[in-house]
mmCIF file of C-alpha atoms in Angstrom:
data_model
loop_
_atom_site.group_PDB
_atom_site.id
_atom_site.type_symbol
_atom_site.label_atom_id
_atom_site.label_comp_id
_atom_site.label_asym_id
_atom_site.label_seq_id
_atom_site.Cartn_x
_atom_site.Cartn_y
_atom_site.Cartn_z
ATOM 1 C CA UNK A 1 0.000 0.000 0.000
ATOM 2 C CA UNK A 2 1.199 3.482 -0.607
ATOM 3 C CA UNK A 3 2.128 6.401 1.278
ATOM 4 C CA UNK A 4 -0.176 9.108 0.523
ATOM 5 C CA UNK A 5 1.032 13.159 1.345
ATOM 6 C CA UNK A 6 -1.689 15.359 1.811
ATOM 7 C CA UNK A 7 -0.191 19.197 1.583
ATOM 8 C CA UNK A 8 -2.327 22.296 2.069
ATOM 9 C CA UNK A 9 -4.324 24.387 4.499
ATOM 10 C CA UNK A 10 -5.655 22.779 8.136
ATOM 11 C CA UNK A 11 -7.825 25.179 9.826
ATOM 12 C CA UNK A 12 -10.660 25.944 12.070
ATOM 13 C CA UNK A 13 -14.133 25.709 10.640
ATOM 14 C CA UNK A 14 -17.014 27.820 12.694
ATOM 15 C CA UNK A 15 -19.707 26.367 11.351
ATOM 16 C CA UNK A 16 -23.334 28.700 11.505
ATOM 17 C CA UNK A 17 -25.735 25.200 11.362
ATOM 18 C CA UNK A 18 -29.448 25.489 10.440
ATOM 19 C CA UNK A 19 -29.396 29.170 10.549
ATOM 20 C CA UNK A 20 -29.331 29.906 6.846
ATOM 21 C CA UNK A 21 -26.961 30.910 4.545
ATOM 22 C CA UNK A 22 -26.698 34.931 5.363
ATOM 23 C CA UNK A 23 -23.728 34.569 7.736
ATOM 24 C CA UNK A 24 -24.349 38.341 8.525
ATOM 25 C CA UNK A 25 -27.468 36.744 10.471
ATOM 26 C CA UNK A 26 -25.845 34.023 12.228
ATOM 27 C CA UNK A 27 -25.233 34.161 15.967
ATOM 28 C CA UNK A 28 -24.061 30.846 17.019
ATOM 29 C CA UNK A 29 -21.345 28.712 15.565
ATOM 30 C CA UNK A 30 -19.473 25.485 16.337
ATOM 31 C CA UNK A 31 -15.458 24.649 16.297
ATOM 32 C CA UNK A 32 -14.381 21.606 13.827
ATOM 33 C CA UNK A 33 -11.224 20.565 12.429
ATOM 34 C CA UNK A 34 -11.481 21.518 8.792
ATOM 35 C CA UNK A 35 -9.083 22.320 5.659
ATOM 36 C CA UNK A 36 -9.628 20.210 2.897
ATOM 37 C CA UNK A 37 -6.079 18.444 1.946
ATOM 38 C CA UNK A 38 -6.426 17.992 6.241
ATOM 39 C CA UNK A 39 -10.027 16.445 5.803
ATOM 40 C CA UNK A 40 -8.264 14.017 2.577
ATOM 41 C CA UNK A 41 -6.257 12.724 5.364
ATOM 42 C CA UNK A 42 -8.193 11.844 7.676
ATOM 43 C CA UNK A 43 -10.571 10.258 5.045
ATOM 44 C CA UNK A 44 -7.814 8.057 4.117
ATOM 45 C CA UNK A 45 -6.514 6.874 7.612
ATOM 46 C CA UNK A 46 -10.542 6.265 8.273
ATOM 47 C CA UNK A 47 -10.707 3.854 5.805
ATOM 48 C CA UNK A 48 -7.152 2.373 7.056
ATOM 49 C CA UNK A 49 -4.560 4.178 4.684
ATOM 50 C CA UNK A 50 -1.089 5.371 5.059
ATOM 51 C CA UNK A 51 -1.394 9.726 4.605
ATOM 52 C CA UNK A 52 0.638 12.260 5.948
ATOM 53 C CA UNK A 53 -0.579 15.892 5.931
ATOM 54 C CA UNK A 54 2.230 18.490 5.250
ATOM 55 C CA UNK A 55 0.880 21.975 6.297
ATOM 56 C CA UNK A 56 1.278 24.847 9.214
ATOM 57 C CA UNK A 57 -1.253 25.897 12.019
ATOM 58 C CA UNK A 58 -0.235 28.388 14.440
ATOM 59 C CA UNK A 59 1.320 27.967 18.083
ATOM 60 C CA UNK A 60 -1.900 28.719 19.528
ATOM 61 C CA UNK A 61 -4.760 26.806 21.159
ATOM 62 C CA UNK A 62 -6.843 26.505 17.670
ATOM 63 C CA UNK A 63 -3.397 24.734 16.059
ATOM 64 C CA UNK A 64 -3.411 22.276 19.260
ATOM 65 C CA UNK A 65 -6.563 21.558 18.632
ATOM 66 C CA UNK A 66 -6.228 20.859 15.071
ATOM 67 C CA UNK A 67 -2.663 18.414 15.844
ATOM 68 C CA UNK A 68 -4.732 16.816 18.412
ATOM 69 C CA UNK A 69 -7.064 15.994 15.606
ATOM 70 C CA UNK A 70 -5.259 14.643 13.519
ATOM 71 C CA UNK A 71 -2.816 12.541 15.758
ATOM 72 C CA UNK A 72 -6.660 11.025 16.975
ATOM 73 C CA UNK A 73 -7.326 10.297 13.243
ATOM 74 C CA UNK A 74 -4.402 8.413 13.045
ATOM 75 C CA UNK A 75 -2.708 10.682 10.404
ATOM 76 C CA UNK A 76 1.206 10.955 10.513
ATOM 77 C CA UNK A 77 1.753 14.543 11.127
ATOM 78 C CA UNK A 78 5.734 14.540 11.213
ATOM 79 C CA UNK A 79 6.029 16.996 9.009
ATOM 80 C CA UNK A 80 3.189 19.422 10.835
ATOM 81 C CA UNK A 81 4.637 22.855 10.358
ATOM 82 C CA UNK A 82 3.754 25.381 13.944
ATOM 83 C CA UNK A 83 4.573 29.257 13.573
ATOM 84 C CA UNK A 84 3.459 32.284 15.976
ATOM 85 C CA UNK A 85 1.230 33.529 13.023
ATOM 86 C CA UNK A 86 -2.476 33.101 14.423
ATOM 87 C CA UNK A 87 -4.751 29.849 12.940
ATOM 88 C CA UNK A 88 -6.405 29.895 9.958
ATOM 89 C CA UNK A 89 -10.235 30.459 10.250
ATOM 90 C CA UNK A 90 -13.071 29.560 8.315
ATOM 91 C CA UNK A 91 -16.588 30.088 8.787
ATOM 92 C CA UNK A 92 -19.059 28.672 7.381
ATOM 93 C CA UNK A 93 -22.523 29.276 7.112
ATOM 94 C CA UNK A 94 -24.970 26.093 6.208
ATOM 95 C CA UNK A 95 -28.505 26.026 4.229
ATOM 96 C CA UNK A 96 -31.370 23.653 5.615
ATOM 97 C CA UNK A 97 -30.205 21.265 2.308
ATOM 98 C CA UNK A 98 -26.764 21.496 3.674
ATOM 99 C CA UNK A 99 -25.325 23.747 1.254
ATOM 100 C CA UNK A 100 -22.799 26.343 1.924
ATOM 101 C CA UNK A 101 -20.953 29.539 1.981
ATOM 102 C CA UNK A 102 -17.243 30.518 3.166
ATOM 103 C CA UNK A 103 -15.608 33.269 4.646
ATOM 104 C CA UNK A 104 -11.733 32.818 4.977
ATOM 105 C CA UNK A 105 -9.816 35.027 7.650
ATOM 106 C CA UNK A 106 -6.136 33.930 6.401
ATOM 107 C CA UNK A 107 -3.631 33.116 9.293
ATOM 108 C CA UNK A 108 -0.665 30.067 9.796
ATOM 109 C CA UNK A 109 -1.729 28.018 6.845
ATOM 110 C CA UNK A 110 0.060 30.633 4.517
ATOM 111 C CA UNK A 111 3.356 30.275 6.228
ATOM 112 C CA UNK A 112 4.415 26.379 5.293
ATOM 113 C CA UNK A 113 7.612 26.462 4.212
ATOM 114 C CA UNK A 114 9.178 24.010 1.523
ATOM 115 C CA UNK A 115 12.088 21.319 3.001
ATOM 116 C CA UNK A 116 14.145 18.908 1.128
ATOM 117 C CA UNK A 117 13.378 16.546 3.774
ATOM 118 C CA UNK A 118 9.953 14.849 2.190
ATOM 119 C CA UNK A 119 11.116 14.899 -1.205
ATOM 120 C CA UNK A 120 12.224 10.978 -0.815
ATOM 121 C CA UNK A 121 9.123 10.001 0.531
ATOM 122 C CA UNK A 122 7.676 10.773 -2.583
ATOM 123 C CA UNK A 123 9.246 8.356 -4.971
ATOM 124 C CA UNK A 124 6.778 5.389 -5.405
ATOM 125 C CA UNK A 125 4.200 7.403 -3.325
ATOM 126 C CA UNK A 126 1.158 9.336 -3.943
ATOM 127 C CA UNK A 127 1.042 13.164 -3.634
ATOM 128 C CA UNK A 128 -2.190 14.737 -3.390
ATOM 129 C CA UNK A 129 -2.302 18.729 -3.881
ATOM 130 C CA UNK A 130 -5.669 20.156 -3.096
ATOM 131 C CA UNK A 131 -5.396 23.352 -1.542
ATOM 132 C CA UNK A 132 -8.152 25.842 -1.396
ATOM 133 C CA UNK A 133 -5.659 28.384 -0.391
ATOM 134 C CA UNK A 134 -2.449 27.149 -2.202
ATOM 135 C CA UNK A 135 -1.923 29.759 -5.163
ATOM 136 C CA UNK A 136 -2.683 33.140 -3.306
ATOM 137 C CA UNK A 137 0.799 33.902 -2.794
ATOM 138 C CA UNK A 138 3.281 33.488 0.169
ATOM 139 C CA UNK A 139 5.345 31.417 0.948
ATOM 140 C CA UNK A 140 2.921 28.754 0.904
ATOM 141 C CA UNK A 141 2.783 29.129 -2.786
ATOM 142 C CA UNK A 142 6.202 29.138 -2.777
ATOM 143 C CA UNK A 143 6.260 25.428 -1.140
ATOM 144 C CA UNK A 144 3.396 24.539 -3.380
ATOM 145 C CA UNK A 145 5.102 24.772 -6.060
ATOM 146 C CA UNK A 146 8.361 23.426 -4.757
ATOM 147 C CA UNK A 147 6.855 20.258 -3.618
ATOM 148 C CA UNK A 148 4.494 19.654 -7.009
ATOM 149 C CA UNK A 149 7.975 19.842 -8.643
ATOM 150 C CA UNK A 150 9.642 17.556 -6.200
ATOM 151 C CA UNK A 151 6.683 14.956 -6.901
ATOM 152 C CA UNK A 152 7.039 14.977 -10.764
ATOM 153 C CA UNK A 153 10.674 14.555 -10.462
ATOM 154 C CA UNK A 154 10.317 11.706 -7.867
ATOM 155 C CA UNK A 155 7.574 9.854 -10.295
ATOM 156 C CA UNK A 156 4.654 10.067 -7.401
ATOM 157 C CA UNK A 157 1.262 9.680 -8.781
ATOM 158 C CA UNK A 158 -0.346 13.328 -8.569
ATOM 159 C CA UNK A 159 -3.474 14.075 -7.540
ATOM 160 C CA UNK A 160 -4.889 17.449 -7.682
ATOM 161 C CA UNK A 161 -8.130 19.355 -6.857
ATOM 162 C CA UNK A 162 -8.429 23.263 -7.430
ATOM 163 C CA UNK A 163 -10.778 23.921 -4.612
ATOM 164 C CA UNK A 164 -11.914 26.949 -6.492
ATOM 165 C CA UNK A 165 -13.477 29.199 -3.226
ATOM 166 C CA UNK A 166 -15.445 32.469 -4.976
ATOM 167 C CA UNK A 167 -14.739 34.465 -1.475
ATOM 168 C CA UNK A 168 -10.665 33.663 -2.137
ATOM 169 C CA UNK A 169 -10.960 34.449 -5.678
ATOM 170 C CA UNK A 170 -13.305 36.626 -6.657
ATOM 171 C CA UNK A 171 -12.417 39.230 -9.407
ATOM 172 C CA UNK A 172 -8.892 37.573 -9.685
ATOM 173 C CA UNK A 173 -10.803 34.147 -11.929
ATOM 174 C CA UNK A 174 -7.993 34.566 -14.694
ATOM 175 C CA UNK A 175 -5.521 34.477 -12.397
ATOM 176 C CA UNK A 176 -6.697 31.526 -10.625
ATOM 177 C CA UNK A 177 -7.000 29.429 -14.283
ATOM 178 C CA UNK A 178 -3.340 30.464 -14.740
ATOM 179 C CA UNK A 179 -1.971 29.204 -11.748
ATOM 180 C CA UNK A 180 -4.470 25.768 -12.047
ATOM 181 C CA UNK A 181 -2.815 24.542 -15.427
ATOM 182 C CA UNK A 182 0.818 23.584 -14.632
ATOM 183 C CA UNK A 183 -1.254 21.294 -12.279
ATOM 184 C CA UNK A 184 -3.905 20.275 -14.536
ATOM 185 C CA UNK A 185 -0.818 19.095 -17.440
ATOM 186 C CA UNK A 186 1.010 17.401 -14.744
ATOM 187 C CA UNK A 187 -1.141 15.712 -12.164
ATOM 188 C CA UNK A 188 -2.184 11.841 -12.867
ATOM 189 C CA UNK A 189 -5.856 12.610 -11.424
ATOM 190 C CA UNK A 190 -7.826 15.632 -11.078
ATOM 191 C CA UNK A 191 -11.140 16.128 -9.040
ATOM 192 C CA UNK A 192 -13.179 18.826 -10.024
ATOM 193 C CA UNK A 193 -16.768 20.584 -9.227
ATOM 194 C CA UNK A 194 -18.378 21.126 -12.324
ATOM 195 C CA UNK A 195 -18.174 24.499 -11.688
ATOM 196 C CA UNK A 196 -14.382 24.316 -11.480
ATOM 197 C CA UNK A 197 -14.487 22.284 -14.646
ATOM 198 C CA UNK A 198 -16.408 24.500 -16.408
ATOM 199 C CA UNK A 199 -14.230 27.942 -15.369
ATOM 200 C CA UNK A 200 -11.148 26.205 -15.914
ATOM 201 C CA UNK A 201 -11.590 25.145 -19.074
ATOM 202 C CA UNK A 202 -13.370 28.018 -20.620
ATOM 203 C CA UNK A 203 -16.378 26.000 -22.000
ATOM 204 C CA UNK A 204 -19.858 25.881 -21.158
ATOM 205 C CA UNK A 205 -21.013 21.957 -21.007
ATOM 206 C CA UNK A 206 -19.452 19.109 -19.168
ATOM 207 C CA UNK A 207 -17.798 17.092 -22.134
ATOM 208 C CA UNK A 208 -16.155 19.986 -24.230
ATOM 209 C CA UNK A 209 -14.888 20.884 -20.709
ATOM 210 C CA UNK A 210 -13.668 17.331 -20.315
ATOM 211 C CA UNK A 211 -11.955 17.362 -23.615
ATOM 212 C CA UNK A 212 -10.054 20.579 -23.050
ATOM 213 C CA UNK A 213 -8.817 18.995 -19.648
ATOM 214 C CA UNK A 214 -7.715 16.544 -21.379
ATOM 215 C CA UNK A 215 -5.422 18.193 -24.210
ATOM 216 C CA UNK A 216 -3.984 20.204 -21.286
ATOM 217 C CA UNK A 217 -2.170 16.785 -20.214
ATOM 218 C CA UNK A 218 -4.106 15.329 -16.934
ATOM 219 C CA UNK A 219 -5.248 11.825 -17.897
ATOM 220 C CA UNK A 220 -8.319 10.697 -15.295
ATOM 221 C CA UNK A 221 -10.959 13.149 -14.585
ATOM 222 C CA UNK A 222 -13.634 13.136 -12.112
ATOM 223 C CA UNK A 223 -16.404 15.616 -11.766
ATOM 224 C CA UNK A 224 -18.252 15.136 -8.630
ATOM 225 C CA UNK A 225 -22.288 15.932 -9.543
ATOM 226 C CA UNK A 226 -23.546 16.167 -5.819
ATOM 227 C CA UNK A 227 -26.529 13.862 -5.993
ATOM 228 C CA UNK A 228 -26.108 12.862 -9.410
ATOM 229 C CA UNK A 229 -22.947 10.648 -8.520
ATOM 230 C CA UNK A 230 -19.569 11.521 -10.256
ATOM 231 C CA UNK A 231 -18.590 11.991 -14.075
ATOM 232 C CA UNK A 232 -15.774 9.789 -14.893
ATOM 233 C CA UNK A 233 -13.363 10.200 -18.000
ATOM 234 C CA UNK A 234 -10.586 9.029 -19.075
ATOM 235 C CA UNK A 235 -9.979 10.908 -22.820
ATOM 236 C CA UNK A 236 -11.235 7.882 -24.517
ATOM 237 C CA UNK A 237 -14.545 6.550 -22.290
ATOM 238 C CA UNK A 238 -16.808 8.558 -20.194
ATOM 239 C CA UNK A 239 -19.736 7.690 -17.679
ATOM 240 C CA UNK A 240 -21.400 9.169 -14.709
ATOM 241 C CA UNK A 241 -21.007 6.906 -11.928
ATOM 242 C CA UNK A 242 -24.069 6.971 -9.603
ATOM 243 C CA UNK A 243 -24.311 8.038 -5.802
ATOM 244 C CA UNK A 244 -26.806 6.839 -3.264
ATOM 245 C CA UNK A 245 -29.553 8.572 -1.954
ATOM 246 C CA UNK A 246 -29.133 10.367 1.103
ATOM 247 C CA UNK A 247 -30.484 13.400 3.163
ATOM 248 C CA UNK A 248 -28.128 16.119 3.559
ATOM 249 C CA UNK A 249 -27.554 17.971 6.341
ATOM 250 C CA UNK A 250 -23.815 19.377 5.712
ATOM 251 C CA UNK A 251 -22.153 18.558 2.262
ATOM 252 C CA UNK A 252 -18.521 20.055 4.241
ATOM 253 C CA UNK A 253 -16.170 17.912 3.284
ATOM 254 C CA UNK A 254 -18.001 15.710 0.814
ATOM 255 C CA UNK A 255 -15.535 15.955 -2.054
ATOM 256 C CA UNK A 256 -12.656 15.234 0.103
ATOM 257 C CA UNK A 257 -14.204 11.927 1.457
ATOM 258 C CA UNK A 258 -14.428 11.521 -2.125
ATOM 259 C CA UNK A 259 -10.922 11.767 -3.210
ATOM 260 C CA UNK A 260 -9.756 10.184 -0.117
ATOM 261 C CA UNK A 261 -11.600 7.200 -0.775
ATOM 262 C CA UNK A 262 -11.045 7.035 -4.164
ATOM 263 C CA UNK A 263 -6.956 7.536 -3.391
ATOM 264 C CA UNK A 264 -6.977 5.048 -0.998
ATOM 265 C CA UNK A 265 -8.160 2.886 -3.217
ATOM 266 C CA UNK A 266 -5.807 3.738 -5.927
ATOM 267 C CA UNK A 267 -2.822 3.163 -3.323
ATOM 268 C CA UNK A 268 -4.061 -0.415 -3.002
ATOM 269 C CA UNK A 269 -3.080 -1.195 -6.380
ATOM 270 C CA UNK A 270 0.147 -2.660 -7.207
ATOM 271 C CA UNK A 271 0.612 -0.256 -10.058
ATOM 272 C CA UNK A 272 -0.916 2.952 -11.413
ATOM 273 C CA UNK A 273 0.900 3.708 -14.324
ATOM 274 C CA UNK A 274 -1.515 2.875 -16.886
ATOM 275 C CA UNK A 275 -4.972 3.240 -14.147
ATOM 276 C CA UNK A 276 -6.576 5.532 -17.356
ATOM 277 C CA UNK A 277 -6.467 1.873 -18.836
ATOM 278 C CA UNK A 278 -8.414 0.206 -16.464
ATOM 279 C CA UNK A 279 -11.678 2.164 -16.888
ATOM 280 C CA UNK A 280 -13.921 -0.526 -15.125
ATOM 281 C CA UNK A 281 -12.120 -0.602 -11.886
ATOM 282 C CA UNK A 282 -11.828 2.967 -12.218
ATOM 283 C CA UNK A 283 -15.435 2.799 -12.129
ATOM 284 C CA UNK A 284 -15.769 0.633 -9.211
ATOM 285 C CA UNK A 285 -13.613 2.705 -7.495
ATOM 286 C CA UNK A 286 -15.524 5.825 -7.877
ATOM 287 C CA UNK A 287 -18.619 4.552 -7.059
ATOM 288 C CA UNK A 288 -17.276 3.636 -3.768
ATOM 289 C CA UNK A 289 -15.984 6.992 -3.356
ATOM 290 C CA UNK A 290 -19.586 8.304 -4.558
ATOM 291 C CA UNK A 291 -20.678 6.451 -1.378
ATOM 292 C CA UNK A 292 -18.166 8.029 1.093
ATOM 293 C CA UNK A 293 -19.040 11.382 -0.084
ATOM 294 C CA UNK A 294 -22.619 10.429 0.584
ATOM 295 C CA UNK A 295 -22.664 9.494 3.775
ATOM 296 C CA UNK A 296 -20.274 12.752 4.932
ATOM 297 C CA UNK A 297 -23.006 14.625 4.176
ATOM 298 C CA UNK A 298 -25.533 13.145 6.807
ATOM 299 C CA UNK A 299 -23.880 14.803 9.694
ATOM 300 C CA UNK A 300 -22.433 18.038 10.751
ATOM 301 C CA UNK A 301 -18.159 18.445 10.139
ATOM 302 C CA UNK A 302 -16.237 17.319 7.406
ATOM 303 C CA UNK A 303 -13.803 15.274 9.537
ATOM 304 C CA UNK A 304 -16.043 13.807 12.709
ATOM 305 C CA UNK A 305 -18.314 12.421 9.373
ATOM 306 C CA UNK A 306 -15.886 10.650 7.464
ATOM 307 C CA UNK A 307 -17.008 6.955 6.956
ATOM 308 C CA UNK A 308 -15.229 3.849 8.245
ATOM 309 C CA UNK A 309 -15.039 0.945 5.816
ATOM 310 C CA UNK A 310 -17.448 -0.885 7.257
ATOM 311 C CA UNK A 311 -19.828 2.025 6.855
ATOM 312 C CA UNK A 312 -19.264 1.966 3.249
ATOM 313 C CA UNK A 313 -19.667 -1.874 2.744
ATOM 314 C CA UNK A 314 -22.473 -1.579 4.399
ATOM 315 C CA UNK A 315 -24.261 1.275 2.188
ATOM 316 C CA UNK A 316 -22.833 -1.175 -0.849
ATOM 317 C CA UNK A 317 -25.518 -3.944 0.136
#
């Protein structure tokens, strides 16, 4: 089984539940562990994988809390990054179908600073890149970029998922596309929204958006379709895979039990050279992963709602 690096943002989520999606209006909100590359992680070492997160939280009671986290969800946090820059926050305000808005108040995430150290522990390994706050500059962009580099040259399998936030990026979309496509030629796997798809791309329906993906160089796509399940291509064969049908009461963190399911899986393979090949597993894979995302979504936090294994067989029969 594979070793599977996680690098990005961990932060706090205050999440505003049941009190619609104005967070102007919202007067009472709960702490969780949240970041998404963080939430991959844990998603992973739920379902009895090998990941280790690479990020930075501040030296402050919110980063505690957020190590404590993850050491409890079994994630190897060795290279866990602490500097006297305050915590990232997020909050979060939640729908009555679950849906969601964010508000980002920047802090420690921004400071992770590249090492030679993990480099090694790449070759053979997975690297998964899926950073909402990655490209905004900093040094964390700096490390970013320095570790996507140190994965191509090491022959990990890349994963990578934009984690396009509108409140991070809003009148700076061209900018955000132009810092996406080094990413979107190199990476093995990419996971996108369809709204991601669609922006990144430049086109206005889910195939042509495919196809442009494509040309750019990434070779397995999955668009996650909420309900709908997951569109799966692979350049030459496409299919939406189908979900199951849940109630929704928080979709946080849905896409990243996704990925993490579908990674672990993935790492289970002796090989994954030529995975665009196998289009069937593929399929089998993500419709497991559909299932993981599913059942995130029928409780509140991304990380205290990741499935177990047995959860997911389960939902199977």
């Amino acid at each position: 089984m594979k070793n599977i690096y996680c690098i990005g943002e961990l932060l706090i989520d205050f999440v505003a539940e049941n009190q619609g999606s104005d967070l102007s209006r919202a007067t009472e909100f709960t702490k969780k562990a949240g970041g998404a590359p963080a939430n991959v992680a844990c998603a992973i070492a739920k379902l009895g994988g090998s990941s280790l997160f690479v990020g930075c939280v501040g030296a402050d009671p919110f980063g505690q809390f957020l190590e404590d986290t993850l050491k409890k969800a079994r994630v190897d946090i060795r290279h866990l990054q602490r500097t006297e820059t305050f915590t990232t926050l997020a909050f979060v305000s939640l729908a009555e179908d679950g849906e969601r808005d964010f508000v980002f108040s920047r802090g420690a995430d921004r400071e992770l600073k590249y090492t030679t150290e993990i480099k090694k522990g790449f070759k053979g390994n997975m690297v998964h890149l899926g950073a909402a706050t990655s490209l905004l500059g900093g040094p964390l962009e700096s490390a970013y970029g320095h570790f996507f580099f140190d994965a191509l040259t090491e022959g990990a399998f890349i994963s990578f998922d934009p984690n396009f936030r509108l409140d991070l990026w809003k009148n700076k979309e061209t900018s955000f596309i132009k810092k996406c496509i080094p990413y979107i030629e190199k990476s093995k796997l990419c996971k996108f929204s369809l709204e991601e798809a669609l922006l990144l791309s430049g086109e206005t329906a889910m195939e042509a958006a495919c196809k442009s993906l494509h040309e750019m160089g990434t070779e397995v796509i999955v668009i996650t379709l909420g309900g709908e399940g997951t569109y799966l291509s692979t350049g030459n064969r496409q299919k939406v895979i189908p979900s199951i049908s849940v109630n929704p009461v928080d979709t946080t963190g849905a896409g990243d039990a996704f990925i993490g399911c579908l990674l672990h899986q993935i790492a289970q393979q002796g090989h994954f050279l030529q995975l665009e090949k196998e289009f069937d597993l593929l399929s089998e894979m993500v419709y497991k992963a559909n299932i993981a995302g599913a059942l995130t979504t029928t409780q509140y936090g991304a990380i205290e709602s990741l499935p177990d294994q047995e959860q997911i067989n389960q939902a199977i029969q």
